[in-house]
Amino acid sequence: AQSVTQLGSHVSVSEGALVLLRCNYSSSVPPYLFWYVQYPNQGLQLLLKYTSAATLVKGINGFEAEFKKSETSFHLTKPSAHMSDAAEYFCAVSDLRGAQKLVFGQGTRLTINP
Amino acid sequence: EAGVTQFPSHSVIEKGQTVTLRCDPISGHDNLYWYRRVMGKEIKFLLHFVKESKQDESGMPNNRFLAERTGGTYSTLKVQPAELEDSGVYFCASSPPATGANVLTFGAGSRLTVL
């Protein structure tokens, strides 16, 4: 069975600092991996996804993530945090075969300090 | 194009009452999914429709939950009778034909509070 672990339910960084949100996955087959973001009172929005092409994936709003098979990780980074990045972030996995449902991590709430 | 629309955005009911949540997917999206997030936990898959057919309902917690998608357009999720543990945010998502879960568009969610 697939699973996702997000390390840290809350992360706080200063404006302009590096954002690093951690995600480790478990999958018996090559996975598709996703990062979603939820801003207050909005739905889940896709930030980026890995689908077995380039291991470094660039997404919207300056975010990127690197797929590391040896570490079973897909950490999300952004070089310089903006106040508008404050939101909850979810890592998710699906398998290549069915791809009919996503398995999510517990989410990481990102706070940006001025 | 309009996104995925869910209503109500928030519902507060007493234990034992019935609630019906509605989801309007993006027009032309054959795939419709329901997910749920209980407070502080991960978002979990409930079920998947392809048009009007239930493709996978392995995530439905028990028979108090009934999902329908008559005519393959909008979907409803009924909880009857509601229990305290049903409180959470119910998300609907849709995707185009033959794309599955890899290109989902999510709605804003319906928050259910059972007192």
mmCIF file of C-alpha atoms in Angstrom:
data_model
loop_
_atom_site.group_PDB
_atom_site.id
_atom_site.type_symbol
_atom_site.label_atom_id
_atom_site.label_comp_id
_atom_site.label_asym_id
_atom_site.label_seq_id
_atom_site.Cartn_x
_atom_site.Cartn_y
_atom_site.Cartn_z
ATOM 1 C CA ALA A 1 0.000 0.000 0.000
ATOM 2 C CA GLN A 2 1.121 3.506 -0.680
ATOM 3 C CA SER A 3 1.645 6.067 2.046
ATOM 4 C CA VAL A 4 2.953 9.596 2.489
ATOM 5 C CA THR A 5 4.623 11.161 5.503
ATOM 6 C CA GLN A 6 5.003 14.897 5.836
ATOM 7 C CA LEU A 7 7.507 15.840 8.509
ATOM 8 C CA GLY A 8 6.252 18.762 10.540
ATOM 9 C CA SER A 9 2.595 19.680 10.789
ATOM 10 C CA HIS A 10 3.605 23.334 11.238
ATOM 11 C CA VAL A 11 6.536 25.162 9.691
ATOM 12 C CA SER A 12 7.330 28.801 10.316
ATOM 13 C CA VAL A 13 9.848 30.839 8.310
ATOM 14 C CA SER A 14 10.703 34.505 7.958
ATOM 15 C CA GLU A 15 9.794 36.442 4.853
ATOM 16 C CA GLY A 16 12.637 36.073 2.374
ATOM 17 C CA ALA A 17 13.948 32.865 3.933
ATOM 18 C CA LEU A 18 14.137 29.448 2.332
ATOM 19 C CA VAL A 19 11.010 27.324 2.478
ATOM 20 C CA LEU A 20 11.556 23.564 2.860
ATOM 21 C CA LEU A 21 8.597 21.252 3.348
ATOM 22 C CA ARG A 22 9.444 17.585 3.683
ATOM 23 C CA CYS A 23 7.638 14.644 2.132
ATOM 24 C CA ASN A 24 8.585 10.984 2.143
ATOM 25 C CA TYR A 25 6.579 8.348 0.388
ATOM 26 C CA SER A 26 6.216 4.610 0.310
ATOM 27 C CA SER A 27 5.189 2.879 -2.883
ATOM 28 C CA SER A 28 5.763 -0.581 -4.298
ATOM 29 C CA VAL A 29 5.558 0.749 -7.841
ATOM 30 C CA PRO A 30 6.960 3.848 -9.528
ATOM 31 C CA PRO A 31 4.867 6.676 -8.201
ATOM 32 C CA TYR A 32 3.379 9.877 -9.418
ATOM 33 C CA LEU A 33 3.948 12.528 -6.746
ATOM 34 C CA PHE A 34 2.113 15.771 -6.161
ATOM 35 C CA TRP A 35 2.164 18.871 -4.035
ATOM 36 C CA TYR A 36 -1.103 20.689 -3.461
ATOM 37 C CA VAL A 37 -1.689 23.957 -1.639
ATOM 38 C CA GLN A 38 -4.801 25.152 0.132
ATOM 39 C CA TYR A 39 -5.191 28.845 0.812
ATOM 40 C CA PRO A 40 -7.823 29.923 3.352
ATOM 41 C CA ASN A 41 -11.387 29.321 2.157
ATOM 42 C CA GLN A 42 -10.204 27.892 -1.150
ATOM 43 C CA GLY A 43 -9.934 24.461 -2.701
ATOM 44 C CA LEU A 44 -6.811 22.409 -3.158
ATOM 45 C CA GLN A 45 -4.646 23.805 -5.938
ATOM 46 C CA LEU A 46 -1.982 21.790 -7.719
ATOM 47 C CA LEU A 47 1.487 23.267 -7.194
ATOM 48 C CA LEU A 48 3.466 20.702 -9.150
ATOM 49 C CA LYS A 49 3.680 17.029 -9.995
ATOM 50 C CA TYR A 50 6.301 14.407 -10.809
ATOM 51 C CA THR A 51 5.343 11.877 -13.465
ATOM 52 C CA SER A 52 8.630 10.021 -14.123
ATOM 53 C CA ALA A 53 10.168 12.615 -16.399
ATOM 54 C CA ALA A 54 12.657 15.136 -14.973
ATOM 55 C CA THR A 55 13.443 14.564 -11.304
ATOM 56 C CA LEU A 56 13.496 18.302 -10.563
ATOM 57 C CA VAL A 57 10.007 19.642 -11.051
ATOM 58 C CA LYS A 58 9.154 23.314 -11.208
ATOM 59 C CA GLY A 59 5.722 24.482 -10.210
ATOM 60 C CA ILE A 60 3.737 27.635 -9.803
ATOM 61 C CA ASN A 61 4.620 30.575 -7.559
ATOM 62 C CA GLY A 62 8.345 29.786 -7.571
ATOM 63 C CA PHE A 63 8.075 26.387 -5.898
ATOM 64 C CA GLU A 64 10.011 23.333 -6.970
ATOM 65 C CA ALA A 65 10.473 19.768 -5.757
ATOM 66 C CA GLU A 66 13.063 17.095 -6.369
ATOM 67 C CA PHE A 67 12.227 13.416 -6.670
ATOM 68 C CA LYS A 68 14.907 11.307 -4.963
ATOM 69 C CA LYS A 69 14.216 7.638 -5.410
ATOM 70 C CA SER A 70 17.073 6.509 -3.150
ATOM 71 C CA GLU A 71 15.652 8.591 -0.301
ATOM 72 C CA THR A 72 11.987 8.045 -1.240
ATOM 73 C CA SER A 73 11.546 11.773 -0.867
ATOM 74 C CA PHE A 74 9.847 14.605 -2.708
ATOM 75 C CA HIS A 75 10.619 17.718 -0.673
ATOM 76 C CA LEU A 76 9.136 21.063 -1.670
ATOM 77 C CA THR A 77 11.314 24.178 -1.701
ATOM 78 C CA LYS A 78 11.150 27.859 -2.492
ATOM 79 C CA PRO A 79 14.248 30.058 -2.258
ATOM 80 C CA SER A 80 12.541 33.112 -0.793
ATOM 81 C CA ALA A 81 9.280 33.055 1.120
ATOM 82 C CA HIS A 82 6.559 35.638 0.543
ATOM 83 C CA MET A 83 3.758 36.496 2.918
ATOM 84 C CA SER A 84 1.336 35.181 0.307
ATOM 85 C CA ASP A 85 2.824 31.677 0.660
ATOM 86 C CA ALA A 86 1.105 31.218 4.013
ATOM 87 C CA ALA A 87 -1.176 28.227 3.477
ATOM 88 C CA GLU A 88 -1.450 24.513 4.085
ATOM 89 C CA TYR A 89 0.539 22.220 1.822
ATOM 90 C CA PHE A 90 -0.222 18.596 1.038
ATOM 91 C CA CYS A 91 1.996 15.956 -0.509
ATOM 92 C CA ALA A 92 0.249 13.096 -2.329
ATOM 93 C CA VAL A 93 1.113 9.932 -4.232
ATOM 94 C CA SER A 94 -0.649 7.824 -6.811
ATOM 95 C CA ASP A 95 0.590 4.811 -8.693
ATOM 96 C CA LEU A 96 1.184 4.705 -12.420
ATOM 97 C CA ARG A 97 -1.085 1.778 -13.008
ATOM 98 C CA GLY A 98 -4.451 2.828 -11.762
ATOM 99 C CA ALA A 99 -3.947 6.476 -10.955
ATOM 100 C CA GLN A 100 -7.524 6.583 -9.872
ATOM 101 C CA LYS A 101 -6.988 7.963 -6.399
ATOM 102 C CA LEU A 102 -4.484 9.958 -4.444
ATOM 103 C CA VAL A 103 -3.036 9.118 -1.038
ATOM 104 C CA PHE A 104 -2.293 12.286 0.909
ATOM 105 C CA GLY A 105 0.018 13.193 3.735
ATOM 106 C CA GLN A 106 -1.305 14.944 6.817
ATOM 107 C CA GLY A 107 -0.469 18.391 5.575
ATOM 108 C CA THR A 108 1.984 21.078 6.668
ATOM 109 C CA ARG A 109 0.765 24.514 7.651
ATOM 110 C CA LEU A 110 3.268 27.154 6.571
ATOM 111 C CA THR A 111 3.419 30.436 8.460
ATOM 112 C CA ILE A 112 5.447 33.369 7.173
ATOM 113 C CA ASN A 113 6.807 35.831 9.735
ATOM 114 C CA PRO A 114 7.332 39.432 8.644
ATOM 115 C CA GLU B 1 -14.504 27.893 -17.341
ATOM 116 C CA ALA B 2 -16.260 27.395 -14.052
ATOM 117 C CA GLY B 3 -14.429 25.326 -11.481
ATOM 118 C CA VAL B 4 -15.704 22.574 -9.229
ATOM 119 C CA THR B 5 -18.520 23.927 -7.102
ATOM 120 C CA GLN B 6 -19.544 22.534 -3.758
ATOM 121 C CA PHE B 7 -22.350 23.474 -1.414
ATOM 122 C CA PRO B 8 -23.102 24.107 1.243
ATOM 123 C CA SER B 9 -19.764 25.560 2.208
ATOM 124 C CA HIS B 10 -20.525 24.870 5.840
ATOM 125 C CA SER B 11 -23.220 22.813 7.503
ATOM 126 C CA VAL B 12 -23.880 22.429 11.229
ATOM 127 C CA ILE B 13 -26.244 19.644 12.246
ATOM 128 C CA GLU B 14 -27.169 17.634 15.296
ATOM 129 C CA LYS B 15 -26.117 14.044 15.725
ATOM 130 C CA GLY B 16 -28.702 11.788 14.135
ATOM 131 C CA GLN B 17 -29.776 14.292 11.493
ATOM 132 C CA THR B 18 -29.279 13.956 7.764
ATOM 133 C CA VAL B 19 -27.092 16.120 5.565
ATOM 134 C CA THR B 20 -26.683 16.149 1.799
ATOM 135 C CA LEU B 21 -23.620 17.651 0.196
ATOM 136 C CA ARG B 22 -23.585 18.543 -3.459
ATOM 137 C CA CYS B 23 -20.789 18.765 -5.997
ATOM 138 C CA ASP B 24 -20.958 20.233 -9.482
ATOM 139 C CA PRO B 25 -17.881 19.152 -11.461
ATOM 140 C CA ILE B 26 -16.365 20.957 -14.384
ATOM 141 C CA SER B 27 -18.503 20.456 -17.462
ATOM 142 C CA GLY B 28 -17.312 17.478 -19.499
ATOM 143 C CA HIS B 29 -15.366 15.901 -16.656
ATOM 144 C CA ASP B 30 -16.392 12.275 -16.514
ATOM 145 C CA ASN B 31 -14.360 11.529 -13.403
ATOM 146 C CA LEU B 32 -15.710 12.742 -10.086
ATOM 147 C CA TYR B 33 -14.115 12.016 -6.714
ATOM 148 C CA TRP B 34 -15.066 12.563 -3.117
ATOM 149 C CA TYR B 35 -12.401 12.965 -0.443
ATOM 150 C CA ARG B 36 -12.710 13.776 3.245
ATOM 151 C CA ARG B 37 -10.467 15.369 5.804
ATOM 152 C CA VAL B 38 -11.285 14.735 9.421
ATOM 153 C CA MET B 39 -9.845 17.333 11.796
ATOM 154 C CA GLY B 40 -6.051 17.188 11.875
ATOM 155 C CA LYS B 41 -5.831 14.053 9.814
ATOM 156 C CA GLU B 42 -4.889 13.390 6.226
ATOM 157 C CA ILE B 43 -7.249 13.829 3.304
ATOM 158 C CA LYS B 44 -8.721 10.435 2.490
ATOM 159 C CA PHE B 45 -10.322 9.073 -0.641
ATOM 160 C CA LEU B 46 -13.980 8.144 -0.362
ATOM 161 C CA LEU B 47 -15.104 7.159 -3.838
ATOM 162 C CA HIS B 48 -14.758 7.673 -7.570
ATOM 163 C CA PHE B 49 -17.431 7.990 -10.252
ATOM 164 C CA VAL B 50 -16.903 7.604 -13.943
ATOM 165 C CA LYS B 51 -19.952 9.298 -15.399
ATOM 166 C CA GLU B 52 -22.820 7.852 -13.368
ATOM 167 C CA SER B 53 -21.077 4.608 -12.393
ATOM 168 C CA LYS B 54 -19.230 4.025 -9.140
ATOM 169 C CA GLN B 55 -15.745 2.955 -10.174
ATOM 170 C CA ASP B 56 -14.306 2.610 -6.688
ATOM 171 C CA GLU B 57 -16.091 3.121 -3.385
ATOM 172 C CA SER B 58 -13.507 1.424 -1.208
ATOM 173 C CA GLY B 59 -13.046 4.515 0.938
ATOM 174 C CA MET B 60 -16.653 4.921 2.041
ATOM 175 C CA PRO B 61 -16.566 4.541 5.824
ATOM 176 C CA ASN B 62 -19.894 2.761 6.344
ATOM 177 C CA ASN B 63 -23.427 2.414 5.057
ATOM 178 C CA ARG B 64 -24.498 5.718 6.569
ATOM 179 C CA PHE B 65 -22.860 7.340 3.566
ATOM 180 C CA LEU B 66 -24.594 7.287 0.185
ATOM 181 C CA ALA B 67 -23.182 8.880 -2.936
ATOM 182 C CA GLU B 68 -25.058 9.335 -6.178
ATOM 183 C CA ARG B 69 -24.369 10.844 -9.546
ATOM 184 C CA THR B 70 -27.565 10.644 -11.501
ATOM 185 C CA GLY B 71 -27.128 11.416 -15.190
ATOM 186 C CA GLY B 72 -23.408 11.682 -14.816
ATOM 187 C CA THR B 73 -23.438 15.373 -13.982
ATOM 188 C CA TYR B 74 -23.560 16.631 -10.399
ATOM 189 C CA SER B 75 -23.090 14.346 -7.417
ATOM 190 C CA THR B 76 -24.552 14.230 -3.946
ATOM 191 C CA LEU B 77 -23.142 12.706 -0.793
ATOM 192 C CA LYS B 78 -25.719 11.981 1.887
ATOM 193 C CA VAL B 79 -24.873 11.172 5.470
ATOM 194 C CA GLN B 80 -27.749 9.573 7.354
ATOM 195 C CA PRO B 81 -27.792 9.522 10.315
ATOM 196 C CA ALA B 82 -24.813 11.757 11.015
ATOM 197 C CA GLU B 83 -22.441 10.902 13.857
ATOM 198 C CA LEU B 84 -19.912 13.096 15.650
ATOM 199 C CA GLU B 85 -16.999 11.418 13.881
ATOM 200 C CA ASP B 86 -18.401 12.479 10.508
ATOM 201 C CA SER B 87 -17.326 16.062 11.171
ATOM 202 C CA GLY B 88 -14.710 17.271 8.737
ATOM 203 C CA VAL B 89 -14.234 18.826 5.340
ATOM 204 C CA TYR B 90 -15.582 16.977 2.327
ATOM 205 C CA PHE B 91 -13.795 17.720 -0.920
ATOM 206 C CA CYS B 92 -15.020 16.992 -4.390
ATOM 207 C CA ALA B 93 -12.709 16.817 -7.389
ATOM 208 C CA SER B 94 -13.135 16.139 -11.077
ATOM 209 C CA SER B 95 -10.966 15.331 -14.062
ATOM 210 C CA PRO B 96 -11.409 14.923 -17.822
ATOM 211 C CA PRO B 97 -12.111 11.555 -19.462
ATOM 212 C CA ALA B 98 -9.246 9.037 -19.430
ATOM 213 C CA THR B 99 -7.062 11.093 -17.091
ATOM 214 C CA GLY B 100 -7.875 9.658 -13.698
ATOM 215 C CA ALA B 101 -6.498 11.229 -10.561
ATOM 216 C CA ASN B 102 -3.445 12.831 -12.110
ATOM 217 C CA VAL B 103 -5.118 16.034 -13.292
ATOM 218 C CA LEU B 104 -7.652 16.715 -10.579
ATOM 219 C CA THR B 105 -9.411 20.015 -10.003
ATOM 220 C CA PHE B 106 -10.682 20.317 -6.456
ATOM 221 C CA GLY B 107 -13.587 22.269 -5.079
ATOM 222 C CA ALA B 108 -13.336 24.464 -1.995
ATOM 223 C CA GLY B 109 -14.875 21.793 0.195
ATOM 224 C CA SER B 110 -17.957 21.485 2.371
ATOM 225 C CA ARG B 111 -17.258 21.730 6.072
ATOM 226 C CA LEU B 112 -19.557 19.507 8.124
ATOM 227 C CA THR B 113 -19.896 19.977 11.855
ATOM 228 C CA VAL B 114 -21.933 17.410 13.760
ATOM 229 C CA LEU B 115 -22.871 18.446 17.297
#
